[in-house]
mmCIF file of C-alpha atoms in Angstrom:
data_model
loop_
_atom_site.group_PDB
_atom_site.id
_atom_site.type_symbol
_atom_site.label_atom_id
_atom_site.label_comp_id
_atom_site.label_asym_id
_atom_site.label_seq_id
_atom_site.Cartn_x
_atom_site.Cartn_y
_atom_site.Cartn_z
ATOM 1 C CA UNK A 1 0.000 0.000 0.000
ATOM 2 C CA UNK A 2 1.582 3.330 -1.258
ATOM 3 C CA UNK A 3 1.975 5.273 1.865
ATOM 4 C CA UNK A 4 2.802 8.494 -0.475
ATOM 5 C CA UNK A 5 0.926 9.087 -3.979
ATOM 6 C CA UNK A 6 1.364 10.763 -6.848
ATOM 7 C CA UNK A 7 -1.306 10.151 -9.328
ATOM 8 C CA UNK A 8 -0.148 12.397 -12.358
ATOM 9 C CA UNK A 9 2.187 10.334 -13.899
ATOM 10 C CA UNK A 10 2.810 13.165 -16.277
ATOM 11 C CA UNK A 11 2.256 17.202 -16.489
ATOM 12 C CA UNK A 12 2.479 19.372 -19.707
ATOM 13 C CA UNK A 13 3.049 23.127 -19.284
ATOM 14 C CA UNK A 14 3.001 25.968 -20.941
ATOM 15 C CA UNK A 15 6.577 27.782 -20.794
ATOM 16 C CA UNK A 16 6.257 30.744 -18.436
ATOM 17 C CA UNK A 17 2.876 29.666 -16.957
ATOM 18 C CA UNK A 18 2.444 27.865 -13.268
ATOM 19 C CA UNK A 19 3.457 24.487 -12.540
ATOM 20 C CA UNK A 20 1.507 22.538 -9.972
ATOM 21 C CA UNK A 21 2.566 19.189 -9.033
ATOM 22 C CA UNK A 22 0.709 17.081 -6.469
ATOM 23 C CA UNK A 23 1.257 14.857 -3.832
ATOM 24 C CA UNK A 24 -1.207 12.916 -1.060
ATOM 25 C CA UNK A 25 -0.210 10.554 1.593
ATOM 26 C CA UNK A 26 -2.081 8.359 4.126
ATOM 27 C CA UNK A 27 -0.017 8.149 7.089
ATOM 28 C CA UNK A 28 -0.386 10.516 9.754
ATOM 29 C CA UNK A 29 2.747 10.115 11.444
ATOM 30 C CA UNK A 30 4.688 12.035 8.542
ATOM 31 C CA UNK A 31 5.902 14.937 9.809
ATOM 32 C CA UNK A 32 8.695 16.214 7.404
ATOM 33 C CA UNK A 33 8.391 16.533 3.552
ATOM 34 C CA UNK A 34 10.510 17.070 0.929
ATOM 35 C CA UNK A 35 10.565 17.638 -3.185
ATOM 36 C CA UNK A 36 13.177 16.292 -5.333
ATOM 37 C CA UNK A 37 13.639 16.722 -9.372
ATOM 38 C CA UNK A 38 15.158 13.713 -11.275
ATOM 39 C CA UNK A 39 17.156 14.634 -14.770
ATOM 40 C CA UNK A 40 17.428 11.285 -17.094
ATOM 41 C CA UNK A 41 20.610 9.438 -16.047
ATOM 42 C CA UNK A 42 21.673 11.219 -13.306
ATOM 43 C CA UNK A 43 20.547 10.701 -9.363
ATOM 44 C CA UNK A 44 17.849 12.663 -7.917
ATOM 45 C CA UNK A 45 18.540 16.102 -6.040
ATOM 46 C CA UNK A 46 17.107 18.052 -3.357
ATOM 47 C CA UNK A 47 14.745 21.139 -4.274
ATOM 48 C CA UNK A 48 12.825 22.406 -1.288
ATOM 49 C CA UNK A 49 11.285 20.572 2.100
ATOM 50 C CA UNK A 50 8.487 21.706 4.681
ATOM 51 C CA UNK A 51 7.961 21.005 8.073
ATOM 52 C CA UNK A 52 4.624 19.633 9.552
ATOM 53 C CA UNK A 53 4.249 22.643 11.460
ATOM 54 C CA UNK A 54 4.134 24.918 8.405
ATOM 55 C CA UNK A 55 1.326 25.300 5.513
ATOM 56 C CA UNK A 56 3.769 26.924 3.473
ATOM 57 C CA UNK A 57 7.530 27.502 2.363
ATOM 58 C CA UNK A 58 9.138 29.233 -0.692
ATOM 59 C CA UNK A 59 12.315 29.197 -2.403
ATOM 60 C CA UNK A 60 12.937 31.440 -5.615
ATOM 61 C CA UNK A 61 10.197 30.161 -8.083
ATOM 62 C CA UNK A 62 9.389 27.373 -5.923
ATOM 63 C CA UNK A 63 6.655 27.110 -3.424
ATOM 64 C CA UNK A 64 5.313 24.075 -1.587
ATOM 65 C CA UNK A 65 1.862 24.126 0.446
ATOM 66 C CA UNK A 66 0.981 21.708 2.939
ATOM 67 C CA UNK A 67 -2.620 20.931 3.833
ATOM 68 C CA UNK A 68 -2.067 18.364 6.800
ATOM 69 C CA UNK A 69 -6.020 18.121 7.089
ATOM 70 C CA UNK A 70 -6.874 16.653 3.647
ATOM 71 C CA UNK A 71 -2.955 14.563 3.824
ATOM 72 C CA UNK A 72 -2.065 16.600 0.757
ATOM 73 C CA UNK A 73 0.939 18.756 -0.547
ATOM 74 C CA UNK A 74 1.391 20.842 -3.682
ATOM 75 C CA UNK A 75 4.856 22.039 -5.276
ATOM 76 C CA UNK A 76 3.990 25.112 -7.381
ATOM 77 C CA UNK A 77 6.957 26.526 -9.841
ATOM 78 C CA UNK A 78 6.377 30.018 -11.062
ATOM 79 C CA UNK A 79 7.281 30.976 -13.859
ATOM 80 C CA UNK A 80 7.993 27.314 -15.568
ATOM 81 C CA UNK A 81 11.217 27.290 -17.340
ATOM 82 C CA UNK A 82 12.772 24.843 -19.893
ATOM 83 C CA UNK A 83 15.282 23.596 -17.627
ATOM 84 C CA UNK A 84 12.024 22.620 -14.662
ATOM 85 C CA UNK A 85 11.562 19.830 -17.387
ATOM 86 C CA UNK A 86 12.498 16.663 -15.591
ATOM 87 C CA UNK A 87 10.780 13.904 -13.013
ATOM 88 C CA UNK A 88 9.524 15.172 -9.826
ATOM 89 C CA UNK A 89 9.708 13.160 -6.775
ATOM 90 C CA UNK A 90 7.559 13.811 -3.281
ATOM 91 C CA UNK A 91 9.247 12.160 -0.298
ATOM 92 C CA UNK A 92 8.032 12.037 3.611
ATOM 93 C CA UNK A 93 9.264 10.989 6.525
ATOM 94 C CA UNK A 94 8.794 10.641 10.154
ATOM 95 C CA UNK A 95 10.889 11.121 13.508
ATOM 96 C CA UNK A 96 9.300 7.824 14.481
ATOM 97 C CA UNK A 97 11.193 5.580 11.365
ATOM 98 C CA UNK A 98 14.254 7.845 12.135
ATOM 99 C CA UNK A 99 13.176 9.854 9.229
ATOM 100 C CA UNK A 100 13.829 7.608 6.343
ATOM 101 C CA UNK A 101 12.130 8.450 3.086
ATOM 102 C CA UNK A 102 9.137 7.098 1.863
ATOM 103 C CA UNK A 103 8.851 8.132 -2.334
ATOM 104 C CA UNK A 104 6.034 8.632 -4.365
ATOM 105 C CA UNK A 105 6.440 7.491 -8.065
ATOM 106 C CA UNK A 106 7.396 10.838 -9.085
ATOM 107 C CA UNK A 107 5.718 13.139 -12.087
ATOM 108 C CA UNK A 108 7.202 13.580 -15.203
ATOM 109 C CA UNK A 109 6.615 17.445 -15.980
ATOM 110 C CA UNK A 110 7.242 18.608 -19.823
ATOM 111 C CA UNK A 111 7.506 22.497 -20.025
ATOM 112 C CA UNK A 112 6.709 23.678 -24.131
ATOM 113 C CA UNK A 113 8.003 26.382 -25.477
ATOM 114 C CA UNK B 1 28.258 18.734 -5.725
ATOM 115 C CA UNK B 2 28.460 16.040 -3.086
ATOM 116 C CA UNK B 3 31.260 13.576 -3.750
ATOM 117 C CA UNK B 4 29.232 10.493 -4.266
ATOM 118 C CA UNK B 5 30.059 7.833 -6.963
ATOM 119 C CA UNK B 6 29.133 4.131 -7.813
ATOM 120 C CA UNK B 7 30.605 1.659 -9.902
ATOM 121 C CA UNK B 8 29.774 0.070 -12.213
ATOM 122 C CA UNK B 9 27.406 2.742 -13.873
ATOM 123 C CA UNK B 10 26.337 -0.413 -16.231
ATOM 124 C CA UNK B 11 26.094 -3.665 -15.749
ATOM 125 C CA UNK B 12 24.250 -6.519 -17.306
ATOM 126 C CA UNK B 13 24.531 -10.108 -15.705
ATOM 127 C CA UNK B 14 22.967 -13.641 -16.124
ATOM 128 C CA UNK B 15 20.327 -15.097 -13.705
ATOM 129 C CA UNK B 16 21.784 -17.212 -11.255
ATOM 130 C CA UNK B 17 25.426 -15.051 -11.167
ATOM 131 C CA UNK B 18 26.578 -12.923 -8.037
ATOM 132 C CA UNK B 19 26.613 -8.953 -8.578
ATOM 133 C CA UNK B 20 28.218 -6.075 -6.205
ATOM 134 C CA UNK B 21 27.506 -2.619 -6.462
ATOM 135 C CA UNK B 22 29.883 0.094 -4.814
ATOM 136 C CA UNK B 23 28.936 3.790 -3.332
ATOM 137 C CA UNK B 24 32.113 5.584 -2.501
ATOM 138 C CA UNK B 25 31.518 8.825 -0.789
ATOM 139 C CA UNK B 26 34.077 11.311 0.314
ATOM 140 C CA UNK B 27 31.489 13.524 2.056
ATOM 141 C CA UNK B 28 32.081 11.455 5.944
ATOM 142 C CA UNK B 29 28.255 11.414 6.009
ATOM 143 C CA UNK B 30 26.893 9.112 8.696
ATOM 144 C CA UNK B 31 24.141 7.754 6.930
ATOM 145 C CA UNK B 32 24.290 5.310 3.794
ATOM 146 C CA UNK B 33 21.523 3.583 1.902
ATOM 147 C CA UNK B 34 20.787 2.075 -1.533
ATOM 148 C CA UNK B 35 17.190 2.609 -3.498
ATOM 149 C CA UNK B 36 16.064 0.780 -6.821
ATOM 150 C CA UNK B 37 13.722 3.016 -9.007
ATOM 151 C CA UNK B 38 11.473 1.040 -10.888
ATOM 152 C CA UNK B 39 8.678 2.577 -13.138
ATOM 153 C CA UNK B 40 5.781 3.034 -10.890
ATOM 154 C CA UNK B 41 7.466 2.874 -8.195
ATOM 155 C CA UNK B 42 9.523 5.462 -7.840
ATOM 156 C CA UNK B 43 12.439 5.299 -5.137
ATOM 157 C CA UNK B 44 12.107 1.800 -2.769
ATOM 158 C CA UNK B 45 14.712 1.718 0.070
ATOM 159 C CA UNK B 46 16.770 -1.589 -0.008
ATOM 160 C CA UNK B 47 18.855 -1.199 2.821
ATOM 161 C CA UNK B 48 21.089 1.155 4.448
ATOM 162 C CA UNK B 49 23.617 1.855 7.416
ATOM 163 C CA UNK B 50 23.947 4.339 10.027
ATOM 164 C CA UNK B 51 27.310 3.338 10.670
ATOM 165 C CA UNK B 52 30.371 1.410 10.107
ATOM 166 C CA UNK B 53 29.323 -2.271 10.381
ATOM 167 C CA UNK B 54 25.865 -1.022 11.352
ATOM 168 C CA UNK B 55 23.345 -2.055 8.574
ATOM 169 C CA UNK B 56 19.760 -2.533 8.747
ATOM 170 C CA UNK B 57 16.850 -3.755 6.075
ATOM 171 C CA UNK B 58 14.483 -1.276 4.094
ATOM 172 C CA UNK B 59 11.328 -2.256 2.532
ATOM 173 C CA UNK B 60 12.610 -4.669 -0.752
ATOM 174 C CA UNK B 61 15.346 -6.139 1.348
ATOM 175 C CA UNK B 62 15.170 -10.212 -0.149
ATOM 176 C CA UNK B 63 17.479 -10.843 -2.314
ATOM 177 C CA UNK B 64 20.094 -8.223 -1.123
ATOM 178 C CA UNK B 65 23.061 -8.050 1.403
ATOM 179 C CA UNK B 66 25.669 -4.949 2.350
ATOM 180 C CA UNK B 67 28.061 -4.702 3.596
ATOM 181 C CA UNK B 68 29.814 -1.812 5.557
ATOM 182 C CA UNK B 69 33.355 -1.711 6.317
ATOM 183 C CA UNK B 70 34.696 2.219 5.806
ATOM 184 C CA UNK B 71 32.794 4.887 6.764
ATOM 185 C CA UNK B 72 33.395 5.722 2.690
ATOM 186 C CA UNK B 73 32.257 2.644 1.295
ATOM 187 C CA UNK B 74 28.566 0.870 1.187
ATOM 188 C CA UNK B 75 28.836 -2.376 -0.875
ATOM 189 C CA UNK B 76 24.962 -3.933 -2.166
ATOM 190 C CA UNK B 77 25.102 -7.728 -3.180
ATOM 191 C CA UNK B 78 22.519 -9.791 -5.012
ATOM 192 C CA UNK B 79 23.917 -13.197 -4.538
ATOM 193 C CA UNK B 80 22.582 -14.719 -7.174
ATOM 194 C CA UNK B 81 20.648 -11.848 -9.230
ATOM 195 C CA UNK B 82 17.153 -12.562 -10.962
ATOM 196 C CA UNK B 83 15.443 -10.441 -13.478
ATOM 197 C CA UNK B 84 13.359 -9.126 -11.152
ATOM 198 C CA UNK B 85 16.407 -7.323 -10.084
ATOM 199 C CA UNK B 86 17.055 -5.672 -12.991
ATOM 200 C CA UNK B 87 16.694 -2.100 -11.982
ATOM 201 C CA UNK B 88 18.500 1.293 -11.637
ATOM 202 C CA UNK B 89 20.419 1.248 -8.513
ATOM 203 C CA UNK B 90 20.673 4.925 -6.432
ATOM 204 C CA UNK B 91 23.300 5.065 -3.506
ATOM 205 C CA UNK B 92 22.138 7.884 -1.388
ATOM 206 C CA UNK B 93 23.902 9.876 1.710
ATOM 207 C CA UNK B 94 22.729 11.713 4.219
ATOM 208 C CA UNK B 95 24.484 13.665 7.650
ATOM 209 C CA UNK B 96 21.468 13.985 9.593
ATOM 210 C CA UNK B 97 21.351 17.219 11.789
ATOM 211 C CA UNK B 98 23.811 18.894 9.029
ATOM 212 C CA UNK B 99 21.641 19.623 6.262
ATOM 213 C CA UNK B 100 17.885 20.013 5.316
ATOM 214 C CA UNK B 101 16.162 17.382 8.071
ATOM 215 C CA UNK B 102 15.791 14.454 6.128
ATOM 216 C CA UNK B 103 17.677 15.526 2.941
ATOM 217 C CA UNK B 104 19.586 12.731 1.171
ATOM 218 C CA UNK B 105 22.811 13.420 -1.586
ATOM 219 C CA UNK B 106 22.296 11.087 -4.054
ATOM 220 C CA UNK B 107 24.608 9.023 -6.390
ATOM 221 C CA UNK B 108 24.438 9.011 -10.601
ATOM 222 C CA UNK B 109 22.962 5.661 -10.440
ATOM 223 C CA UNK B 110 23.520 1.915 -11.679
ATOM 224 C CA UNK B 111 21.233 0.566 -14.508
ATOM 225 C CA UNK B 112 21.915 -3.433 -13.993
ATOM 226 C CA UNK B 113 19.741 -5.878 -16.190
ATOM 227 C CA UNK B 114 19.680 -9.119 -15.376
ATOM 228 C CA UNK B 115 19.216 -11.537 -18.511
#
Protein backbone atom coordinates (compact mmCIF):
# COMPACT_ATOMS: atom_id res chain seq x y z
CA UNK A 1 0.00 0.00 0.00
CA UNK A 2 1.58 3.33 -1.26
CA UNK A 3 1.97 5.27 1.87
CA UNK A 4 2.80 8.49 -0.48
CA UNK A 5 0.93 9.09 -3.98
CA UNK A 6 1.36 10.76 -6.85
CA UNK A 7 -1.31 10.15 -9.33
CA UNK A 8 -0.15 12.40 -12.36
CA UNK A 9 2.19 10.33 -13.90
CA UNK A 10 2.81 13.16 -16.28
CA UNK A 11 2.26 17.20 -16.49
CA UNK A 12 2.48 19.37 -19.71
CA UNK A 13 3.05 23.13 -19.28
CA UNK A 14 3.00 25.97 -20.94
CA UNK A 15 6.58 27.78 -20.79
CA UNK A 16 6.26 30.74 -18.44
CA UNK A 17 2.88 29.67 -16.96
CA UNK A 18 2.44 27.86 -13.27
CA UNK A 19 3.46 24.49 -12.54
CA UNK A 20 1.51 22.54 -9.97
CA UNK A 21 2.57 19.19 -9.03
CA UNK A 22 0.71 17.08 -6.47
CA UNK A 23 1.26 14.86 -3.83
CA UNK A 24 -1.21 12.92 -1.06
CA UNK A 25 -0.21 10.55 1.59
CA UNK A 26 -2.08 8.36 4.13
CA UNK A 27 -0.02 8.15 7.09
CA UNK A 28 -0.39 10.52 9.75
CA UNK A 29 2.75 10.12 11.44
CA UNK A 30 4.69 12.03 8.54
CA UNK A 31 5.90 14.94 9.81
CA UNK A 32 8.69 16.21 7.40
CA UNK A 33 8.39 16.53 3.55
CA UNK A 34 10.51 17.07 0.93
CA UNK A 35 10.57 17.64 -3.18
CA UNK A 36 13.18 16.29 -5.33
CA UNK A 37 13.64 16.72 -9.37
CA UNK A 38 15.16 13.71 -11.27
CA UNK A 39 17.16 14.63 -14.77
CA UNK A 40 17.43 11.28 -17.09
CA UNK A 41 20.61 9.44 -16.05
CA UNK A 42 21.67 11.22 -13.31
CA UNK A 43 20.55 10.70 -9.36
CA UNK A 44 17.85 12.66 -7.92
CA UNK A 45 18.54 16.10 -6.04
CA UNK A 46 17.11 18.05 -3.36
CA UNK A 47 14.74 21.14 -4.27
CA UNK A 48 12.83 22.41 -1.29
CA UNK A 49 11.28 20.57 2.10
CA UNK A 50 8.49 21.71 4.68
CA UNK A 51 7.96 21.01 8.07
CA UNK A 52 4.62 19.63 9.55
CA UNK A 53 4.25 22.64 11.46
CA UNK A 54 4.13 24.92 8.40
CA UNK A 55 1.33 25.30 5.51
CA UNK A 56 3.77 26.92 3.47
CA UNK A 57 7.53 27.50 2.36
CA UNK A 58 9.14 29.23 -0.69
CA UNK A 59 12.31 29.20 -2.40
CA UNK A 60 12.94 31.44 -5.62
CA UNK A 61 10.20 30.16 -8.08
CA UNK A 62 9.39 27.37 -5.92
CA UNK A 63 6.66 27.11 -3.42
CA UNK A 64 5.31 24.07 -1.59
CA UNK A 65 1.86 24.13 0.45
CA UNK A 66 0.98 21.71 2.94
CA UNK A 67 -2.62 20.93 3.83
CA UNK A 68 -2.07 18.36 6.80
CA UNK A 69 -6.02 18.12 7.09
CA UNK A 70 -6.87 16.65 3.65
CA UNK A 71 -2.96 14.56 3.82
CA UNK A 72 -2.06 16.60 0.76
CA UNK A 73 0.94 18.76 -0.55
CA UNK A 74 1.39 20.84 -3.68
CA UNK A 75 4.86 22.04 -5.28
CA UNK A 76 3.99 25.11 -7.38
CA UNK A 77 6.96 26.53 -9.84
CA UNK A 78 6.38 30.02 -11.06
CA UNK A 79 7.28 30.98 -13.86
CA UNK A 80 7.99 27.31 -15.57
CA UNK A 81 11.22 27.29 -17.34
CA UNK A 82 12.77 24.84 -19.89
CA UNK A 83 15.28 23.60 -17.63
CA UNK A 84 12.02 22.62 -14.66
CA UNK A 85 11.56 19.83 -17.39
CA UNK A 86 12.50 16.66 -15.59
CA UNK A 87 10.78 13.90 -13.01
CA UNK A 88 9.52 15.17 -9.83
CA UNK A 89 9.71 13.16 -6.77
CA UNK A 90 7.56 13.81 -3.28
CA UNK A 91 9.25 12.16 -0.30
CA UNK A 92 8.03 12.04 3.61
CA UNK A 93 9.26 10.99 6.53
CA UNK A 94 8.79 10.64 10.15
CA UNK A 95 10.89 11.12 13.51
CA UNK A 96 9.30 7.82 14.48
CA UNK A 97 11.19 5.58 11.37
CA UNK A 98 14.25 7.85 12.13
CA UNK A 99 13.18 9.85 9.23
CA UNK A 100 13.83 7.61 6.34
CA UNK A 101 12.13 8.45 3.09
CA UNK A 102 9.14 7.10 1.86
CA UNK A 103 8.85 8.13 -2.33
CA UNK A 104 6.03 8.63 -4.37
CA UNK A 105 6.44 7.49 -8.07
CA UNK A 106 7.40 10.84 -9.08
CA UNK A 107 5.72 13.14 -12.09
CA UNK A 108 7.20 13.58 -15.20
CA UNK A 109 6.61 17.45 -15.98
CA UNK A 110 7.24 18.61 -19.82
CA UNK A 111 7.51 22.50 -20.02
CA UNK A 112 6.71 23.68 -24.13
CA UNK A 113 8.00 26.38 -25.48
CA UNK B 1 28.26 18.73 -5.72
CA UNK B 2 28.46 16.04 -3.09
CA UNK B 3 31.26 13.58 -3.75
CA UNK B 4 29.23 10.49 -4.27
CA UNK B 5 30.06 7.83 -6.96
CA UNK B 6 29.13 4.13 -7.81
CA UNK B 7 30.61 1.66 -9.90
CA UNK B 8 29.77 0.07 -12.21
CA UNK B 9 27.41 2.74 -13.87
CA UNK B 10 26.34 -0.41 -16.23
CA UNK B 11 26.09 -3.66 -15.75
CA UNK B 12 24.25 -6.52 -17.31
CA UNK B 13 24.53 -10.11 -15.71
CA UNK B 14 22.97 -13.64 -16.12
CA UNK B 15 20.33 -15.10 -13.70
CA UNK B 16 21.78 -17.21 -11.25
CA UNK B 17 25.43 -15.05 -11.17
CA UNK B 18 26.58 -12.92 -8.04
CA UNK B 19 26.61 -8.95 -8.58
CA UNK B 20 28.22 -6.08 -6.20
CA UNK B 21 27.51 -2.62 -6.46
CA UNK B 22 29.88 0.09 -4.81
CA UNK B 23 28.94 3.79 -3.33
CA UNK B 24 32.11 5.58 -2.50
CA UNK B 25 31.52 8.82 -0.79
CA UNK B 26 34.08 11.31 0.31
CA UNK B 27 31.49 13.52 2.06
CA UNK B 28 32.08 11.45 5.94
CA UNK B 29 28.25 11.41 6.01
CA UNK B 30 26.89 9.11 8.70
CA UNK B 31 24.14 7.75 6.93
CA UNK B 32 24.29 5.31 3.79
CA UNK B 33 21.52 3.58 1.90
CA UNK B 34 20.79 2.08 -1.53
CA UNK B 35 17.19 2.61 -3.50
CA UNK B 36 16.06 0.78 -6.82
CA UNK B 37 13.72 3.02 -9.01
CA UNK B 38 11.47 1.04 -10.89
CA UNK B 39 8.68 2.58 -13.14
CA UNK B 40 5.78 3.03 -10.89
CA UNK B 41 7.47 2.87 -8.20
CA UNK B 42 9.52 5.46 -7.84
CA UNK B 43 12.44 5.30 -5.14
CA UNK B 44 12.11 1.80 -2.77
CA UNK B 45 14.71 1.72 0.07
CA UNK B 46 16.77 -1.59 -0.01
CA UNK B 47 18.86 -1.20 2.82
CA UNK B 48 21.09 1.15 4.45
CA UNK B 49 23.62 1.85 7.42
CA UNK B 50 23.95 4.34 10.03
CA UNK B 51 27.31 3.34 10.67
CA UNK B 52 30.37 1.41 10.11
CA UNK B 53 29.32 -2.27 10.38
CA UNK B 54 25.87 -1.02 11.35
CA UNK B 55 23.34 -2.06 8.57
CA UNK B 56 19.76 -2.53 8.75
CA UNK B 57 16.85 -3.75 6.08
CA UNK B 58 14.48 -1.28 4.09
CA UNK B 59 11.33 -2.26 2.53
CA UNK B 60 12.61 -4.67 -0.75
CA UNK B 61 15.35 -6.14 1.35
CA UNK B 62 15.17 -10.21 -0.15
CA UNK B 63 17.48 -10.84 -2.31
CA UNK B 64 20.09 -8.22 -1.12
CA UNK B 65 23.06 -8.05 1.40
CA UNK B 66 25.67 -4.95 2.35
CA UNK B 67 28.06 -4.70 3.60
CA UNK B 68 29.81 -1.81 5.56
CA UNK B 69 33.35 -1.71 6.32
CA UNK B 70 34.70 2.22 5.81
CA UNK B 71 32.79 4.89 6.76
CA UNK B 72 33.40 5.72 2.69
CA UNK B 73 32.26 2.64 1.30
CA UNK B 74 28.57 0.87 1.19
CA UNK B 75 28.84 -2.38 -0.88
CA UNK B 76 24.96 -3.93 -2.17
CA UNK B 77 25.10 -7.73 -3.18
CA UNK B 78 22.52 -9.79 -5.01
CA UNK B 79 23.92 -13.20 -4.54
CA UNK B 80 22.58 -14.72 -7.17
CA UNK B 81 20.65 -11.85 -9.23
CA UNK B 82 17.15 -12.56 -10.96
CA UNK B 83 15.44 -10.44 -13.48
CA UNK B 84 13.36 -9.13 -11.15
CA UNK B 85 16.41 -7.32 -10.08
CA UNK B 86 17.05 -5.67 -12.99
CA UNK B 87 16.69 -2.10 -11.98
CA UNK B 88 18.50 1.29 -11.64
CA UNK B 89 20.42 1.25 -8.51
CA UNK B 90 20.67 4.93 -6.43
CA UNK B 91 23.30 5.06 -3.51
CA UNK B 92 22.14 7.88 -1.39
CA UNK B 93 23.90 9.88 1.71
CA UNK B 94 22.73 11.71 4.22
CA UNK B 95 24.48 13.66 7.65
CA UNK B 96 21.47 13.99 9.59
CA UNK B 97 21.35 17.22 11.79
CA UNK B 98 23.81 18.89 9.03
CA UNK B 99 21.64 19.62 6.26
CA UNK B 100 17.88 20.01 5.32
CA UNK B 101 16.16 17.38 8.07
CA UNK B 102 15.79 14.45 6.13
CA UNK B 103 17.68 15.53 2.94
CA UNK B 104 19.59 12.73 1.17
CA UNK B 105 22.81 13.42 -1.59
CA UNK B 106 22.30 11.09 -4.05
CA UNK B 107 24.61 9.02 -6.39
CA UNK B 108 24.44 9.01 -10.60
CA UNK B 109 22.96 5.66 -10.44
CA UNK B 110 23.52 1.92 -11.68
CA UNK B 111 21.23 0.57 -14.51
CA UNK B 112 21.92 -3.43 -13.99
CA UNK B 113 19.74 -5.88 -16.19
CA UNK B 114 19.68 -9.12 -15.38
CA UNK B 115 19.22 -11.54 -18.51
Amino acid sequence: DQQVKQNSPSLSVQEGRISILNCDYTNSMFDYFLWYKKYPAEGPTFLISISSIKDKNEDGRFTVFLNKSAKHLSLHIVPSQPGDSAVYFCAASAMDSNYQLIWGAGTKLIIKP
Amino acid sequence: DAGITQSPRHKVTETGTPVTLRCHQTENHRYMYWYRQDPGHGLRLIHYSYGVKDTDKGEVSDGYSVSRSKTEDFLLTLESATSSQTSVYFCAISEPGQFVLGEQFFGPGTRLTVL
